[in-house]
Amino acid sequence: MQIDIITIFPDMFREVFNFGIVRRARERTLVDVRVHDLRDWTTDKHRTTDDSPYGGGPGMVMKVEPLVSAVEAIADERTRVVLLAPRGAPLRQSKLRELAEVEHLVLVAGRYEGVDERFAYAANAEELSIGDYVLSGGEIPAMVVVDALVRLLPRALADPESAEQDSFSHGMLDFPHYTRPEEFRGLRVPEVLLSGNHAAIDEWRHQRALSDTRARRPELLTTQKIAT
Ligand code: SAM
């Protein structure tokens, strides 16, 4: 998979993909992540990427021409273009699974008041939000998308089962995890996990995932049919 990121702050990405699972996936050429400076597609001497809003009001708006030029230079017919935007569709594990099938993804990070409305149309971009809050720019959302996506690529995780049991994969939260010691300040690891009885362990995990989901995120259960 190839992921291209368009931003006015490419330096923000200098180290972020050099750790853990994303680093290993890059080293194993499962994913190629390239970061582009939007200013490379400006045409004026000040390398301008923003301008004041038509209609007045505070802040600046990202100009459409450099963004479209960047996408047109990077994209081809295999490409899915995603604009990170607070008003976009909420990013969910199901959307990430869909994007993990794509050969080429372009992520566009906005800044200021946002991006000229004509960009999404001209670049055939879908808009995704990482949550109901407003960040200063789309760079951190783009990092979120890359990290969450890479975990889903075949062979990215040492044990592929681990992604399958993650929260949201089956419409439920993950079950609780414990490691040594067996007892910490009077808090014991549940006996069943020490029993070696794998059927009982599987059943306990399933029931705990279900009860935790019911307690913390009941709406997940109403949208999925889960075996109880
Ligand atoms: N005026 C915009 C609004 O109220 O929707 C906010 C613009 S925000 C300050 C600047 C940029 O940050 C956006 O263009 C987008 O790329 C990014 N951004 C901020 N919050 C985001 C979120 N929750 N999800 C995805 N992108 C976000």
Short mmCIF file of C-alpha atoms and ligand atoms in Angstrom, two decimals:
data_model
loop_
_atom_site.label_atom_id
_atom_site.label_comp_id
_atom_site.label_asym_id
_atom_site.label_seq_id
_atom_site.Cartn_x
_atom_site.Cartn_y
_atom_site.Cartn_z
CA MET A 1 0.00 0.00 0.00
CA GLN A 2 1.15 3.53 -0.70
CA ILE A 3 0.03 6.48 1.41
CA ASP A 4 0.83 10.07 0.39
CA ILE A 5 0.22 12.91 2.81
CA ILE A 6 -0.16 16.53 1.69
CA THR A 7 0.56 19.14 4.34
CA ILE A 8 2.08 22.57 4.89
CA PHE A 9 3.98 21.13 7.88
CA PRO A 10 5.88 18.08 6.58
CA ASP A 11 8.38 18.33 9.45
CA MET A 12 5.67 17.23 11.87
CA PHE A 13 5.93 13.76 10.33
CA ARG A 14 9.71 13.43 10.60
CA GLU A 15 9.78 10.85 13.41
CA VAL A 16 6.22 9.73 13.87
CA PHE A 17 6.35 6.72 11.52
CA ASN A 18 9.72 5.55 12.80
CA PHE A 19 8.40 3.54 15.72
CA GLY A 20 6.77 0.22 16.48
CA ILE A 21 4.38 -1.44 14.11
CA VAL A 22 4.41 1.33 11.49
CA ARG A 23 8.18 1.32 11.36
CA ARG A 24 8.28 -2.45 10.97
CA ALA A 25 5.61 -2.37 8.27
CA ARG A 26 7.63 0.24 6.36
CA GLU A 27 10.83 -1.75 6.73
CA ARG A 28 9.04 -4.83 5.40
CA THR A 29 7.69 -2.70 2.51
CA LEU A 30 4.09 -3.47 3.45
CA VAL A 31 3.46 0.25 3.30
CA ASP A 32 5.24 3.20 1.75
CA VAL A 33 4.40 6.51 3.42
CA ARG A 34 5.44 9.72 1.64
CA VAL A 35 4.97 13.20 3.01
CA HIS A 36 4.68 16.17 0.61
CA ASP A 37 5.02 19.88 1.23
CA LEU A 38 1.99 21.59 -0.28
CA ARG A 39 4.15 24.65 -0.98
CA ASP A 40 5.87 22.65 -3.74
CA TRP A 41 2.66 23.13 -5.76
CA THR A 42 2.36 26.88 -5.32
CA THR A 43 3.21 29.17 -8.21
CA ASP A 44 3.93 32.54 -6.57
CA LYS A 45 7.19 33.68 -5.05
CA HIS A 46 5.80 33.64 -1.48
CA ARG A 47 4.59 30.05 -1.94
CA THR A 48 1.13 31.02 -0.74
CA THR A 49 -1.24 28.24 0.35
CA ASP A 50 -3.99 30.32 1.99
CA ASP A 51 -6.01 33.46 1.48
CA SER A 52 -8.71 35.46 3.25
CA PRO A 53 -12.30 34.17 3.11
CA TYR A 54 -14.80 35.48 0.61
CA GLY A 55 -17.61 37.05 2.59
CA GLY A 56 -15.25 38.20 5.33
CA GLY A 57 -14.77 36.80 8.80
CA PRO A 58 -11.80 35.62 10.83
CA GLY A 59 -8.93 33.41 9.72
CA MET A 60 -7.64 32.16 6.43
CA VAL A 61 -8.79 29.49 4.00
CA MET A 62 -6.56 26.99 2.19
CA LYS A 63 -6.46 27.75 -1.50
CA VAL A 64 -7.89 25.24 -3.93
CA GLU A 65 -5.27 25.45 -6.74
CA PRO A 66 -2.16 24.13 -4.94
CA LEU A 67 -4.19 21.37 -3.29
CA VAL A 68 -5.71 20.19 -6.54
CA SER A 69 -2.35 20.43 -8.34
CA ALA A 70 -0.75 18.33 -5.59
CA VAL A 71 -3.43 15.65 -5.76
CA GLU A 72 -3.33 15.57 -9.56
CA ALA A 73 0.46 15.14 -9.49
CA ILE A 74 0.33 12.32 -6.95
CA ALA A 75 -2.90 10.47 -7.73
CA ASP A 76 -3.82 8.04 -10.47
CA GLU A 77 -6.89 5.94 -11.20
CA ARG A 78 -6.23 3.61 -8.20
CA THR A 79 -6.16 6.47 -5.70
CA ARG A 80 -8.64 7.23 -2.90
CA VAL A 81 -8.35 10.83 -1.71
CA VAL A 82 -9.28 11.65 1.88
CA LEU A 83 -9.56 15.16 3.26
CA LEU A 84 -9.33 15.27 7.05
CA ALA A 85 -12.16 17.52 8.27
CA PRO A 86 -14.18 17.88 11.48
CA ARG A 87 -17.40 17.70 9.46
CA GLY A 88 -16.34 14.49 7.71
CA ALA A 89 -17.77 11.04 8.30
CA PRO A 90 -16.62 9.69 11.67
CA LEU A 91 -13.57 7.46 11.28
CA ARG A 92 -14.50 3.95 12.41
CA GLN A 93 -12.75 0.60 12.36
CA SER A 94 -15.09 -0.50 9.54
CA LYS A 95 -13.97 2.47 7.40
CA LEU A 96 -10.33 1.64 8.15
CA ARG A 97 -10.89 -1.96 7.06
CA GLU A 98 -12.30 -0.61 3.80
CA LEU A 99 -9.32 1.73 3.32
CA ALA A 100 -6.86 -1.07 4.14
CA GLU A 101 -7.95 -2.71 0.84
CA VAL A 102 -6.96 0.35 -1.17
CA GLU A 103 -3.66 0.34 -3.10
CA HIS A 104 -3.07 4.06 -2.92
CA LEU A 105 -4.37 6.58 -0.43
CA VAL A 106 -3.81 10.33 -0.42
CA LEU A 107 -4.45 12.12 2.89
CA VAL A 108 -4.89 15.88 2.82
CA ALA A 109 -4.32 17.88 6.00
CA GLY A 110 -6.17 21.18 6.28
CA ARG A 111 -5.17 24.17 8.41
CA TYR A 112 -6.64 27.56 9.40
CA GLU A 113 -10.43 27.80 8.95
CA GLY A 114 -10.29 24.84 6.62
CA VAL A 115 -10.06 24.15 2.91
CA ASP A 116 -11.80 25.92 0.03
CA GLU A 117 -15.11 24.09 -0.42
CA ARG A 118 -14.34 23.37 -4.11
CA PHE A 119 -11.36 21.17 -3.30
CA ALA A 120 -13.29 18.07 -2.20
CA TYR A 121 -15.40 18.20 -5.36
CA ALA A 122 -12.51 18.89 -7.74
CA ALA A 123 -10.32 16.16 -6.23
CA ASN A 124 -13.15 13.70 -5.64
CA ALA A 125 -12.13 13.56 -1.99
CA GLU A 126 -14.11 12.00 0.80
CA GLU A 127 -14.02 13.78 4.15
CA LEU A 128 -13.17 11.94 7.38
CA SER A 129 -13.21 13.17 10.96
CA ILE A 130 -11.32 11.60 13.83
CA GLY A 131 -13.83 12.87 16.40
CA ASP A 132 -16.15 15.63 17.51
CA TYR A 133 -13.50 18.15 18.47
CA VAL A 134 -11.43 20.64 16.50
CA LEU A 135 -7.67 20.34 16.14
CA SER A 136 -5.44 23.04 14.69
CA GLY A 137 -4.64 20.99 11.62
CA GLY A 138 -5.18 17.72 9.78
CA GLU A 139 -1.64 16.44 10.44
CA ILE A 140 -2.45 14.62 13.68
CA PRO A 141 -5.65 13.16 12.15
CA ALA A 142 -3.54 11.95 9.18
CA MET A 143 -1.12 10.29 11.61
CA VAL A 144 -4.08 8.64 13.34
CA VAL A 145 -5.35 7.27 10.02
CA VAL A 146 -1.92 5.89 9.02
CA ASP A 147 -1.30 4.25 12.39
CA ALA A 148 -4.73 2.65 12.64
CA LEU A 149 -4.63 1.56 9.00
CA VAL A 150 -1.20 -0.03 9.08
CA ARG A 151 -2.28 -2.33 11.95
CA LEU A 152 -4.85 -3.80 9.57
CA LEU A 153 -2.48 -4.56 6.69
CA PRO A 154 -1.79 -8.26 6.19
CA ARG A 155 1.41 -9.28 8.03
CA ALA A 156 1.80 -5.90 9.79
CA LEU A 157 1.20 -7.43 13.21
CA ALA A 158 3.40 -10.23 14.50
CA ASP A 159 0.20 -12.09 15.44
CA PRO A 160 -2.70 -11.26 13.08
CA GLU A 161 -5.15 -12.52 15.73
CA SER A 162 -4.34 -9.48 17.80
CA ALA A 163 -6.07 -7.11 15.35
CA GLU A 164 -9.05 -9.44 15.18
CA GLN A 165 -9.57 -9.31 18.93
CA ASP A 166 -9.04 -5.53 19.18
CA SER A 167 -11.87 -3.27 20.26
CA PHE A 168 -14.48 -2.53 17.54
CA SER A 169 -13.45 -5.49 15.36
CA HIS A 170 -16.54 -7.48 16.36
CA GLY A 171 -18.74 -4.58 17.37
CA MET A 172 -17.47 -4.89 20.93
CA LEU A 173 -14.69 -3.55 23.12
CA ASP A 174 -11.65 -5.71 23.81
CA PHE A 175 -11.64 -7.98 26.88
CA PRO A 176 -9.39 -7.08 29.86
CA HIS A 177 -5.73 -8.13 29.80
CA TYR A 178 -3.44 -9.19 32.66
CA THR A 179 0.21 -10.15 32.95
CA ARG A 180 2.56 -11.13 35.81
CA PRO A 181 2.41 -10.89 38.82
CA GLU A 182 -0.61 -13.03 39.74
CA GLU A 183 -1.33 -10.67 42.62
CA PHE A 184 -0.65 -6.94 42.92
CA ARG A 185 -1.66 -5.11 46.12
CA GLY A 186 -4.34 -7.65 46.82
CA LEU A 187 -5.70 -7.52 43.25
CA ARG A 188 -5.66 -11.04 41.84
CA VAL A 189 -5.73 -12.10 38.21
CA PRO A 190 -9.07 -13.86 37.56
CA GLU A 191 -8.61 -17.58 38.35
CA VAL A 192 -9.95 -18.73 35.00
CA LEU A 193 -6.98 -17.12 33.20
CA LEU A 194 -4.60 -19.27 35.27
CA SER A 195 -6.60 -22.46 34.70
CA GLY A 196 -5.15 -23.51 31.34
CA ASN A 197 -8.73 -24.33 30.25
CA HIS A 198 -8.86 -22.56 26.89
CA ALA A 199 -12.54 -23.05 26.27
CA ALA A 200 -13.31 -21.51 29.67
CA ILE A 201 -10.85 -18.67 29.00
CA ASP A 202 -12.45 -17.93 25.61
CA GLU A 203 -15.90 -17.90 27.17
CA TRP A 204 -14.77 -15.62 30.04
CA ARG A 205 -13.17 -13.20 27.57
CA HIS A 206 -16.24 -13.13 25.38
CA GLN A 207 -18.54 -12.47 28.36
CA ARG A 208 -16.24 -9.74 29.73
CA ALA A 209 -16.01 -8.04 26.31
CA LEU A 210 -19.79 -8.15 26.17
CA SER A 211 -20.40 -6.83 29.69
CA ASP A 212 -17.75 -4.10 29.35
CA THR A 213 -19.27 -3.02 26.04
CA ARG A 214 -22.75 -3.01 27.58
CA ALA A 215 -21.48 -0.88 30.47
CA ARG A 216 -19.27 1.55 28.54
CA ARG A 217 -20.45 1.70 24.94
CA PRO A 218 -23.94 0.15 24.74
CA GLU A 219 -24.60 1.77 21.35
CA LEU A 220 -22.01 -0.57 19.78
CA LEU A 221 -24.22 -3.55 20.64
CA THR A 222 -27.32 -2.08 19.09
CA THR A 223 -25.63 -1.76 15.70
CA GLN A 224 -24.17 -5.29 15.65
CA LYS A 225 -25.58 -8.73 16.30
CA ILE A 226 -23.36 -10.34 18.94
CA ALA A 227 -23.62 -13.92 20.16
CA THR A 228 -24.38 -13.76 23.91
N1 SAM B 1 -13.36 25.70 10.78
C1 SAM B 1 -13.27 24.28 10.81
C2 SAM B 1 -14.51 23.69 11.47
O1 SAM B 1 -15.03 24.30 12.39
O2 SAM B 1 -14.95 22.60 11.06
C3 SAM B 1 -12.06 23.83 11.63
C4 SAM B 1 -10.78 23.92 10.90
S1 SAM B 1 -9.45 23.22 11.79
C5 SAM B 1 -8.96 24.52 12.83
C6 SAM B 1 -8.16 23.10 10.60
C7 SAM B 1 -7.99 21.74 9.98
O3 SAM B 1 -7.72 20.79 10.98
C8 SAM B 1 -9.16 21.19 9.22
O4 SAM B 1 -9.21 21.70 7.91
C9 SAM B 1 -8.88 19.69 9.25
O5 SAM B 1 -8.00 19.30 8.20
C10 SAM B 1 -8.17 19.51 10.57
N2 SAM B 1 -9.02 18.98 11.65
C11 SAM B 1 -9.35 19.61 12.79
N3 SAM B 1 -10.12 18.85 13.56
C12 SAM B 1 -10.28 17.67 12.91
C13 SAM B 1 -10.98 16.47 13.20
N4 SAM B 1 -11.68 16.31 14.31
N5 SAM B 1 -10.92 15.46 12.30
C14 SAM B 1 -10.22 15.60 11.15
N6 SAM B 1 -9.55 16.73 10.81
C15 SAM B 1 -9.58 17.76 11.69
#
